[in-house]
Short mmCIF file of C-alpha atoms and ligand atoms in Angstrom, two decimals:
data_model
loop_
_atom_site.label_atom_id
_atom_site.label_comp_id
_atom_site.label_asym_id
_atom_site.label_seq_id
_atom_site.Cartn_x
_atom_site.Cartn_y
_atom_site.Cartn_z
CA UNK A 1218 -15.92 -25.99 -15.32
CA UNK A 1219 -12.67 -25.02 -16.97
CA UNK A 1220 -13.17 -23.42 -20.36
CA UNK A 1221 -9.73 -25.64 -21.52
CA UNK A 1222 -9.07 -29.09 -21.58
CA UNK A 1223 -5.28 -27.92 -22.23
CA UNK A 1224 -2.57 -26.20 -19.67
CA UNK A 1225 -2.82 -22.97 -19.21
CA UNK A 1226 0.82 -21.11 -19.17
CA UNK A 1227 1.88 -19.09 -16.96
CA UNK A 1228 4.94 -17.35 -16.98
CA UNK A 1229 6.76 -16.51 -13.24
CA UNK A 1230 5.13 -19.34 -11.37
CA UNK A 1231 7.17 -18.58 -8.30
CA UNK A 1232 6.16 -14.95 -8.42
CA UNK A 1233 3.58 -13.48 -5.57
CA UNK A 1234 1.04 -13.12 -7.97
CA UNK A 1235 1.64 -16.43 -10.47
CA UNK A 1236 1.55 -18.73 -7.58
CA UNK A 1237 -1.73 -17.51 -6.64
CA UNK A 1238 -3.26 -17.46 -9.98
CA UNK A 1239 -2.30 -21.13 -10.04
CA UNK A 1240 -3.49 -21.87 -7.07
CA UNK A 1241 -6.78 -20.47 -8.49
CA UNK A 1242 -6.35 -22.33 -12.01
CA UNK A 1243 -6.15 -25.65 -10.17
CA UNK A 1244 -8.55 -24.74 -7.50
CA UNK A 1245 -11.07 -24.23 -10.88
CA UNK A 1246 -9.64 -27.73 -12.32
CA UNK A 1247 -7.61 -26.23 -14.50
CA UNK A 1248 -4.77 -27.71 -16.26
CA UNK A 1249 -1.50 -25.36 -15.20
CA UNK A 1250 1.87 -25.18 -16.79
CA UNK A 1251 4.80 -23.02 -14.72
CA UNK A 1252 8.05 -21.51 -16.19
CA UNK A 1253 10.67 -20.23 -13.75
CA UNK A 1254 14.27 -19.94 -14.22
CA UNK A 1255 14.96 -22.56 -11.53
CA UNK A 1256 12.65 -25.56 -11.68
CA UNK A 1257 14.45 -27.38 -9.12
CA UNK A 1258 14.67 -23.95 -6.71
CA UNK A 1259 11.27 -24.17 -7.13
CA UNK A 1260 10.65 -27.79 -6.58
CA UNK A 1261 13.00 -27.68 -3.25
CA UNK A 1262 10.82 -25.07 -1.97
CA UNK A 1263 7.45 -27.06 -2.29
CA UNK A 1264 5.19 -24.55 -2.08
CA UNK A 1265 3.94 -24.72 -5.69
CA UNK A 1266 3.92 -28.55 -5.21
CA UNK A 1267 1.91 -28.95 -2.28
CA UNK A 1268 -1.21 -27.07 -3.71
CA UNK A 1269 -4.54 -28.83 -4.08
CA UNK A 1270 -4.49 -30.24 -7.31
CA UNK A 1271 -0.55 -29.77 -8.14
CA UNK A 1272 0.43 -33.53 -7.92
CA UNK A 1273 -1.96 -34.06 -10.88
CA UNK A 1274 -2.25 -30.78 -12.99
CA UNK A 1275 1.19 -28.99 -12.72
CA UNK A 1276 3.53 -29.22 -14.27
CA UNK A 1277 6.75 -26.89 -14.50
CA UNK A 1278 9.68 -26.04 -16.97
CA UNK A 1279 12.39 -23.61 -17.66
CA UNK A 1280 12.34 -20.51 -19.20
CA UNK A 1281 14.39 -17.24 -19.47
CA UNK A 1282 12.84 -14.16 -20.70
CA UNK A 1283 16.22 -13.28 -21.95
CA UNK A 1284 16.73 -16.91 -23.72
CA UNK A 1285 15.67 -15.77 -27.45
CA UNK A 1286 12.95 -18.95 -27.76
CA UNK A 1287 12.96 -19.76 -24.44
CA UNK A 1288 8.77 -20.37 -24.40
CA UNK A 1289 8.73 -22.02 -27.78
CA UNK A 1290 8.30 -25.26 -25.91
CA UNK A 1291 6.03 -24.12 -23.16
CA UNK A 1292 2.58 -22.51 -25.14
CA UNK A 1293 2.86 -25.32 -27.40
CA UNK A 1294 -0.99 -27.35 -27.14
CA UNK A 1295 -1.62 -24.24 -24.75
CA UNK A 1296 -4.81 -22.28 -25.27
CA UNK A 1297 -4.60 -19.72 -22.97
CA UNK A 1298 -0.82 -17.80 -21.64
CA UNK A 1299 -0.67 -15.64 -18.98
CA UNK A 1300 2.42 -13.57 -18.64
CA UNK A 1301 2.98 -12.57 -15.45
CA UNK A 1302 7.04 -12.95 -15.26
CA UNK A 1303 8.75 -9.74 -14.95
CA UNK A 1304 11.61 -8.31 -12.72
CA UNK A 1305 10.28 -6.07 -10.03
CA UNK A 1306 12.49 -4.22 -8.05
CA UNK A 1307 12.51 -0.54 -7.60
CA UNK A 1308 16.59 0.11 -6.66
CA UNK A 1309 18.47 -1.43 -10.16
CA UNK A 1310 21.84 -0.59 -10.44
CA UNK A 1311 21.83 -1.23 -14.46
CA UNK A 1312 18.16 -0.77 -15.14
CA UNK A 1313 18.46 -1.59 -19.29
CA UNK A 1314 19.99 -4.83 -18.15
CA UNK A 1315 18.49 -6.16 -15.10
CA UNK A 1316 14.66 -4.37 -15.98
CA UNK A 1317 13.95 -3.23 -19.03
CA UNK A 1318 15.37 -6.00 -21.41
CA UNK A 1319 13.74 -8.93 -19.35
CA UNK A 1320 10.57 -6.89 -19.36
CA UNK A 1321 10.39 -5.67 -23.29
CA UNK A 1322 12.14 -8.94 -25.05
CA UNK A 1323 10.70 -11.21 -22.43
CA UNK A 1324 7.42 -9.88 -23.32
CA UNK A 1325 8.25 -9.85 -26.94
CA UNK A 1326 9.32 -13.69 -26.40
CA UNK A 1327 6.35 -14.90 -24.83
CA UNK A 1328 4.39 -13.35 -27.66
CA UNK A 1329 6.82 -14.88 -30.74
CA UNK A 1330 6.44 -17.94 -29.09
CA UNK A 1331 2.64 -18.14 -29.06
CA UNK A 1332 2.64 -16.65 -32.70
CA UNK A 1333 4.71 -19.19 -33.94
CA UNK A 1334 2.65 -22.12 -31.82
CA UNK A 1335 -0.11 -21.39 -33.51
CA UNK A 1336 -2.77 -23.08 -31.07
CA UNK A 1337 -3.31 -19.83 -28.33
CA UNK A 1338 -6.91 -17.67 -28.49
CA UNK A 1339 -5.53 -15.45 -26.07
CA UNK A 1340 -2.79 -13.67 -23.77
CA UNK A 1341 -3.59 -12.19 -20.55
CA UNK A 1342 -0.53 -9.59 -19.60
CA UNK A 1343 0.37 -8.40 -16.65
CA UNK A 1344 1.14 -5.24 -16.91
CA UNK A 1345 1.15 -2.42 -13.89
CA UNK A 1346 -0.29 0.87 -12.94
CA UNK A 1347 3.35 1.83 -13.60
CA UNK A 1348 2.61 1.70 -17.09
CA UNK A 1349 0.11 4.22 -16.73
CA UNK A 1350 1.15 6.76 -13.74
CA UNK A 1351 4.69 7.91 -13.59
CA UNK A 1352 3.68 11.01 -11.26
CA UNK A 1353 0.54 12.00 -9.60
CA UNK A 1354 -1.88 13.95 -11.25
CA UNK A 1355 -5.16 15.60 -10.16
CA UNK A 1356 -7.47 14.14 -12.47
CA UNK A 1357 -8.78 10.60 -11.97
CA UNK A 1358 -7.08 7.75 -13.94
CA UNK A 1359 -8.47 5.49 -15.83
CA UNK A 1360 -7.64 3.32 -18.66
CA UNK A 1361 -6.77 5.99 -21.41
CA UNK A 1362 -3.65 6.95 -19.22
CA UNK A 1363 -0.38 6.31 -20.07
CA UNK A 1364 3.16 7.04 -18.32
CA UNK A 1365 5.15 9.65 -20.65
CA UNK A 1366 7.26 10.57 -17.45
CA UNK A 1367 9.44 7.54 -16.32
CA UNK A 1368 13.23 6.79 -17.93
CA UNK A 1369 15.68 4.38 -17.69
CA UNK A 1370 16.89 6.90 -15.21
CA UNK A 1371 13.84 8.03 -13.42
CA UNK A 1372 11.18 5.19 -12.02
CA UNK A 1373 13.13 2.25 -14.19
CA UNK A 1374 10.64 -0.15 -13.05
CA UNK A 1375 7.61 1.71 -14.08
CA UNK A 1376 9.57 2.59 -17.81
CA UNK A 1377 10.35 -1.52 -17.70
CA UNK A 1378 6.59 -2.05 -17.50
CA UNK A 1379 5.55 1.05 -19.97
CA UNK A 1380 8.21 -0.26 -22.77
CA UNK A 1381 6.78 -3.94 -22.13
CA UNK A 1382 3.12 -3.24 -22.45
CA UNK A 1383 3.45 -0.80 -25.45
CA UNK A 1384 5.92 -3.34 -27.13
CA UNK A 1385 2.87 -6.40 -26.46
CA UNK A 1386 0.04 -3.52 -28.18
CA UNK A 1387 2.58 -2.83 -30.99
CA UNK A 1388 3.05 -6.43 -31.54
CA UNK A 1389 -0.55 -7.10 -31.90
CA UNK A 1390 -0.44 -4.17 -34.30
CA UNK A 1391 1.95 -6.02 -36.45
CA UNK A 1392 -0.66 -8.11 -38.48
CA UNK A 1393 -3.39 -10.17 -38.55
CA UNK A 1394 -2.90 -12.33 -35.37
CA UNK A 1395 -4.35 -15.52 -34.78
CA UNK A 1396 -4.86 -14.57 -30.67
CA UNK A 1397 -5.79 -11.44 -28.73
CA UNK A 1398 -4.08 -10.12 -26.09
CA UNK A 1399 -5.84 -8.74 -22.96
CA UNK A 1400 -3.84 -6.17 -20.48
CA UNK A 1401 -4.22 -6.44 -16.59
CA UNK A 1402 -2.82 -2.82 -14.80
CA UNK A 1403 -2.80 -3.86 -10.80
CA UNK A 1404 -2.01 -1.35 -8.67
CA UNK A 1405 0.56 -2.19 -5.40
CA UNK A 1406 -0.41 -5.39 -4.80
CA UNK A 1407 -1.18 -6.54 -1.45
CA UNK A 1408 -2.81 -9.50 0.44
CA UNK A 1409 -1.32 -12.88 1.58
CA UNK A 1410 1.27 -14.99 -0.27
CA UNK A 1411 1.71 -18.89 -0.74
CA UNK A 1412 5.61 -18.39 -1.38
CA UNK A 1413 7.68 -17.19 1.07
CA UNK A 1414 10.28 -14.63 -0.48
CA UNK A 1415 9.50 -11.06 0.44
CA UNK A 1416 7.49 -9.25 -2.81
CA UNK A 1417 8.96 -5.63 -3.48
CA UNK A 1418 5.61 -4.56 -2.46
CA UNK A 1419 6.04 -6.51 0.84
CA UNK A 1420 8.94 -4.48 1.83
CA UNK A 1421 6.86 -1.63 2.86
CA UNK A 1422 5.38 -3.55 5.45
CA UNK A 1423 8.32 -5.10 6.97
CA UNK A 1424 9.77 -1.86 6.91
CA UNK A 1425 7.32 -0.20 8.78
CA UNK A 1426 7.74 -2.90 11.93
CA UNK A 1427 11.79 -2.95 11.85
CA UNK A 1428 12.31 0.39 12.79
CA UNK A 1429 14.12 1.48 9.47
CA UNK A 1430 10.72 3.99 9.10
CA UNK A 1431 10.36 6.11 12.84
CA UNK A 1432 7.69 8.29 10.75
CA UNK A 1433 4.67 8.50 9.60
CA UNK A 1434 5.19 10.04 5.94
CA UNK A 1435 2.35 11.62 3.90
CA UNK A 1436 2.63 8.78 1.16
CA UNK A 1437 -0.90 7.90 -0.34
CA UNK A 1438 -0.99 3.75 -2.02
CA UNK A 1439 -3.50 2.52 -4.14
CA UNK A 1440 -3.71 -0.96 -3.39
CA UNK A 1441 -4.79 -4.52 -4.70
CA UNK A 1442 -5.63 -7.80 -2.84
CA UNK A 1443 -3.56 -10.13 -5.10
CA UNK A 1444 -6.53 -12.51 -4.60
CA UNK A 1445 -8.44 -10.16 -6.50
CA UNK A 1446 -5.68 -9.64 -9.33
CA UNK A 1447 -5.58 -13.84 -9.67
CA UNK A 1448 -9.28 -13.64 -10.35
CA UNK A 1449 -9.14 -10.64 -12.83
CA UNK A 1450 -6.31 -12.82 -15.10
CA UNK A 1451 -8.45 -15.50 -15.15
CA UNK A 1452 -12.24 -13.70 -15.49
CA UNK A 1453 -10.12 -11.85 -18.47
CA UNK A 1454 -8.98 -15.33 -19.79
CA UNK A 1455 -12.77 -16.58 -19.16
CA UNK A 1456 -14.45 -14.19 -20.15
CA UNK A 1457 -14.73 -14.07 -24.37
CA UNK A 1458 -15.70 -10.17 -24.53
CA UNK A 1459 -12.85 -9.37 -22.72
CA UNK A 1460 -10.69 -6.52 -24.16
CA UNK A 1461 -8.07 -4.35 -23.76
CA UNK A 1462 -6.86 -2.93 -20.43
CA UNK A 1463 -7.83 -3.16 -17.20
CA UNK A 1464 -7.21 -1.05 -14.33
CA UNK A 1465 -7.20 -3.37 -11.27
CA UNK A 1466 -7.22 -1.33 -8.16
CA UNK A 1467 -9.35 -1.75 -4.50
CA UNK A 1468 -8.52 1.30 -3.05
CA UNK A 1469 -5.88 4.09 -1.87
CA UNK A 1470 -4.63 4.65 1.68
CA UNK A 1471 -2.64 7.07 3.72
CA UNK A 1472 0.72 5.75 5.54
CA UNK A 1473 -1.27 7.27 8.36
CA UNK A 1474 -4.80 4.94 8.11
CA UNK A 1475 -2.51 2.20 7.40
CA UNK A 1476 -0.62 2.66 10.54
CA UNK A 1477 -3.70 3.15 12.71
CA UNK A 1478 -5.33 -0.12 11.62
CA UNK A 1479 -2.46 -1.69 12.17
CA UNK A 1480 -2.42 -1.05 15.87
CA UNK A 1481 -5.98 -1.32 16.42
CA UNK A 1482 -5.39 -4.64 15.13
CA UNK A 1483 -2.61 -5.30 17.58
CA UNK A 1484 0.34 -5.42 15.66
CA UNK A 1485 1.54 -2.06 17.82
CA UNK A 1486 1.94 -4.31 20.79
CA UNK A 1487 4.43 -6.55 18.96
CA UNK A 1488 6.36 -4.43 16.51
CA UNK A 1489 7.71 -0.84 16.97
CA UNK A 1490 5.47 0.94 14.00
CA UNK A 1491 6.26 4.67 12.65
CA UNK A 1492 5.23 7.23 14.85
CA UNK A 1493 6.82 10.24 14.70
CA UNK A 1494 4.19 12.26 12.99
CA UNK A 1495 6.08 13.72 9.20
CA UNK A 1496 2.60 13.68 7.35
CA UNK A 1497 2.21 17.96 7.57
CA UNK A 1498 4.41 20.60 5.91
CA UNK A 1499 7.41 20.68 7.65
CA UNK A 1500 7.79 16.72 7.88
CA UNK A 1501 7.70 16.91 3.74
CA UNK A 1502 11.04 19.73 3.97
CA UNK A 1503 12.21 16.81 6.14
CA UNK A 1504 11.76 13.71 4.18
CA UNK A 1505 12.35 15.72 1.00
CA UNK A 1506 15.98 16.58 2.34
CA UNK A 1507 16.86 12.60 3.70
CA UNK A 1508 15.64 11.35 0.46
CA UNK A 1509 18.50 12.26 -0.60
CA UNK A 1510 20.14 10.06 1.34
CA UNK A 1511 18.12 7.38 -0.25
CA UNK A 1512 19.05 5.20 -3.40
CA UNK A 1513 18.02 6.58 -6.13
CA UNK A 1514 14.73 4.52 -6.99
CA UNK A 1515 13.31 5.49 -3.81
CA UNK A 1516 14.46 8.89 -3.85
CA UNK A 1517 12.46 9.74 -6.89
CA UNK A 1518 9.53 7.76 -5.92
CA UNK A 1519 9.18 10.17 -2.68
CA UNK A 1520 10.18 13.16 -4.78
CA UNK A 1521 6.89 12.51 -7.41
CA UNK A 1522 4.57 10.94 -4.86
CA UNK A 1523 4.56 12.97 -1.53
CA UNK A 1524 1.76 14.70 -0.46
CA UNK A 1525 -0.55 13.60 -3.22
CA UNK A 1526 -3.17 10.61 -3.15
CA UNK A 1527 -4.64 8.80 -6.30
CA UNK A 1528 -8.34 8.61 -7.59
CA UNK A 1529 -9.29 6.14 -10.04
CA UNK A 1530 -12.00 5.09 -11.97
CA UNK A 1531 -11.69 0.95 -11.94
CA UNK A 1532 -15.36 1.01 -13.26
CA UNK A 1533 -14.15 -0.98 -16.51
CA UNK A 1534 -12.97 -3.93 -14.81
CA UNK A 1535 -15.69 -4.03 -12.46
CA UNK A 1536 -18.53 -3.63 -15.05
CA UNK A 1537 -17.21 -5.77 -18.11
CA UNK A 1538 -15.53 -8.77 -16.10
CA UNK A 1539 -17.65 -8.17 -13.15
CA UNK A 1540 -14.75 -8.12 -10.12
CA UNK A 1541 -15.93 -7.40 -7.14
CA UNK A 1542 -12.72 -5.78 -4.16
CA UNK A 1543 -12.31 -7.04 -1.57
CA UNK A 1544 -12.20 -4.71 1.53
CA UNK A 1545 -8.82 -2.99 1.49
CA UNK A 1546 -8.50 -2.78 5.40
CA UNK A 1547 -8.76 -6.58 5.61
CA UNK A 1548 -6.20 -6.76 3.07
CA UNK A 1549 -3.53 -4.79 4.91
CA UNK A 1550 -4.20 -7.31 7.90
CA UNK A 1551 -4.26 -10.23 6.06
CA UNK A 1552 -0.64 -9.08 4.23
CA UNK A 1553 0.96 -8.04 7.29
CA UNK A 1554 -0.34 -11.99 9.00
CA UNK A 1555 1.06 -13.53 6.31
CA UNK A 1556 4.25 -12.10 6.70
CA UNK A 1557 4.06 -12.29 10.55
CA UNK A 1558 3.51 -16.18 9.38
CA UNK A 1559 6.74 -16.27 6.97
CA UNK A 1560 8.63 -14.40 9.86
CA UNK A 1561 9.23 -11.59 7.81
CA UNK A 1562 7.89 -8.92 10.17
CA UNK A 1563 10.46 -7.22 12.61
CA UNK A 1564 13.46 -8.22 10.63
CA UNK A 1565 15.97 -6.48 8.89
CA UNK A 1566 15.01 -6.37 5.02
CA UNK A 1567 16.84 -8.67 2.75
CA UNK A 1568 17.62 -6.97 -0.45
CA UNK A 1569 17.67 -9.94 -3.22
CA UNK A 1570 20.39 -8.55 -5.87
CA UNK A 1571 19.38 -7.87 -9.18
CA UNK A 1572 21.17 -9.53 -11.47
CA UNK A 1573 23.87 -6.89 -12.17
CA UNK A 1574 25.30 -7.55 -8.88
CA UNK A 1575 25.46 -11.43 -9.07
P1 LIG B 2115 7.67 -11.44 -8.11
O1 LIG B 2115 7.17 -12.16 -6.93
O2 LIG B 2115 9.03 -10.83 -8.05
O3 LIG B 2115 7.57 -12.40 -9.36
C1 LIG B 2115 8.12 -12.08 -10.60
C2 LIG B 2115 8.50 -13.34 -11.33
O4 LIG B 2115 9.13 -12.98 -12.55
C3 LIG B 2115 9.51 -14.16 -10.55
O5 LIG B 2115 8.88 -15.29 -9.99
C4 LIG B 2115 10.55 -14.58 -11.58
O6 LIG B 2115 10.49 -15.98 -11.78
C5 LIG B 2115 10.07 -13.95 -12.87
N1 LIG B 2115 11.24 -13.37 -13.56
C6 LIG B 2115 11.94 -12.27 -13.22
N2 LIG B 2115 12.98 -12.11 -14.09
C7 LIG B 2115 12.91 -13.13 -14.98
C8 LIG B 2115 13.68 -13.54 -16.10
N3 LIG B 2115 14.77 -12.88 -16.52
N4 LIG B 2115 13.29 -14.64 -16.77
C9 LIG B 2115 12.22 -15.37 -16.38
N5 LIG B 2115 11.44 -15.04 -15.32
C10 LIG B 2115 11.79 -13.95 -14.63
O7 LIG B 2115 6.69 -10.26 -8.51
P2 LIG B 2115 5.10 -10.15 -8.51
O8 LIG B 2115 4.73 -9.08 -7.57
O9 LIG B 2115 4.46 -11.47 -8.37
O10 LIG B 2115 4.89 -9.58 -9.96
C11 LIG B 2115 4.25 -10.31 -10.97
C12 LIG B 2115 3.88 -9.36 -12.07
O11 LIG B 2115 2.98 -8.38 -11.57
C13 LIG B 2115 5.07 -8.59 -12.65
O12 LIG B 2115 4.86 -8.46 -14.03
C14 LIG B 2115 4.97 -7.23 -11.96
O13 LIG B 2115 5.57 -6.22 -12.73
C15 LIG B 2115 3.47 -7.09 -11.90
N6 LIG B 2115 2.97 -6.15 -10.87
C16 LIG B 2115 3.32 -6.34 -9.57
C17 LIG B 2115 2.82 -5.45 -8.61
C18 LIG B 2115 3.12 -5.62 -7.15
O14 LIG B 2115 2.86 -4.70 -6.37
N7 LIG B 2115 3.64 -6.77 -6.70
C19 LIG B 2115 1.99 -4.38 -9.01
C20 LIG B 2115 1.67 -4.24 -10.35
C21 LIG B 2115 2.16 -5.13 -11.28
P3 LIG B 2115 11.72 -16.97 -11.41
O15 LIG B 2115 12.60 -16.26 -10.41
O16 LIG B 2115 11.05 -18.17 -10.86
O17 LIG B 2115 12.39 -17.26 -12.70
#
């Protein structure tokens, strides 16, 4: 039984992970409310549309994180917000404009909005292990971390995230609030999509069956079904004792396991997959030196995260709203058949400009 009678909001619907946390809402009988920038983009594409439910309990509008005011309209009679909306690409030519103002005002935005509205007991935010890792460490992460290392001109997109979540805990800060905000940190998130535009976190994948990666690189990825991260926003939404942040991760896994389930699962027979084995001492000298080849974003990515692997503690999330992971293996085969099934797989990766090069 939903714990609403009103819409819930949330922010992105088009996104990877919005479209599956309303497919969720509705599936629980949830009323849903979308913002995008492009209501008819979004109503042309259908996919949002033709979910169980949608005809009768969805209903989208427009919204700009970098409208001042923009959601004024949209939490009003809402209970519950989720803001999921935020740019996410990793290669941003001008990273103030095209990430880290949509991600700090936008957030900032959603959160004047629902002050002034009055009516909302709580925001879920999604924020990002970004906002707590910048660089590997050895210690195990949990909750307490935050990233001190990323810039505007090192790891943008994890900064973009960092500014927005410490601008939502500052503006809680502020006074008394009539709402309480509740933080959701997924790692890379994974697992099948119900829109067909290629995640950032998708790209890995494709790349890794189109030939522009011949090696196996010793690159370690914690990983999230997005499945999963749907059902954390809304156990954190359900769930009154609900506090704070929440790390929201099912796993980590070599480039190397990844590759070998992937063939014994038979994608090997249909796609060329990395090979060439870079994951030992001399392949990091290697991949070191052509990451410098690389745009920038992804050069600094390798440079912090080769040859080191993640451990964290996700025992908050698990004990307080009670998640349960799914298996990450199964994930990884049920991303790379859903993008077999959007015919993403094989093909050439295309980049979607940030806005700076509109
Ligand atoms: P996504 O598919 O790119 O969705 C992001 C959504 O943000 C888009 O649908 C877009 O909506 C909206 N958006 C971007 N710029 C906007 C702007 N200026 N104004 C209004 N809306 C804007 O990404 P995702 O993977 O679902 O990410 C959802 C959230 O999860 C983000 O906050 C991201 O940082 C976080 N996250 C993602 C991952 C991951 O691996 N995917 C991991 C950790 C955290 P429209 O284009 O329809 O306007």
């Amino acid at each position: 039984m939903p714990n609403t009678t009103a819409p819930v909001l949330v922010t992105g619907a088009t996104g990877f992970l919005a479209a599956e946390i309303i497919k969720q809402l509705l599936a629980a009988d949830y009323r849903v409310r979308g913002t995008t920038r492009d209501v008819a983009g979004s109503e042309a594409d259908g996919q949002l549309a033709s979910l169980p439910g949608a005809d009768q309990r969805l209903e989208m509008l427009e919204a700009d994180l970098l409208d001042p005011g923009a959601f004024d309209a949209a939490v009003v009679g809402c209970e519950y917000v989720m803001h999921t909306a935020s740019p996410f690409f990793l290669d941003a030519e001008d990273p103030q404009h095209d990430l880290i103002d949509p991600a700090v005002e936008g957030t900032r935005s959603v959160l004047e909005s629902v002050s002034k509205a009055g009516g909302v007991r709580r925001v879920v935010l999604t924020s990002s292990f970004a906002a707590m890792s910048g660089a590997p460490k050895e210690e195990t992460w949990n909750e307490d971390d935050w990233n001190d290392v990323s810039s505007l001109d090192s790891g943008p997109y994890a900064y973009s995230k960092t500014m927005a979540e410490r601008a939502a805990w500052d503006f809680m800060d502020d006074d008394d609030r009539s709402f309480d905000l509740v933080v959701i940190n997924p790692t890379g998130i994974i697992g099948p999509s119900i829109v067909p535009r290629l995640n950032a976190s998708h790209s890995l994948f494709v790349s890794a069956t189109n030939g522009e990666t011949p090696g196996i690189i010793d690159l370690h990825f914690p990983m999230v079904d997005v499945r999963d991260v749907a059902r954390a926003h809304i156990m954190a939404m359900e769930n009154p004792e609900a506090a704070g942040r929440y790390l929201c991760s099912a796993g980590t896994r070599s480039m190397r396991q990844n590759i070998e389930l992937l063939k014994e699962a038979g994608f090997g027979d249909r796609y060329k997959l990395p090979s060439l084995p870079l994951d030992n001492a001399l392949g990091n000298v290697l991949v070191r030196l052509v990451s410098r080849t690389q745009p920038k974003g992804i050069r600094d990515f390798i440079s912090r995260s080769l040859g080191h692997t993640y451990e964290l503690d996700t025992s908050k999330i698990r004990t307080e709203l009670g998640l349960e992971f799914r298996d990450v293996d199964q994930s990884v085969i049920d991303t790379m058949t859903s993008l077999e099934n959007w015919g993403h797989l094989g093909k050439k990766i295309e980049v979607v400009p940030a806005p700076s090069r509109l």
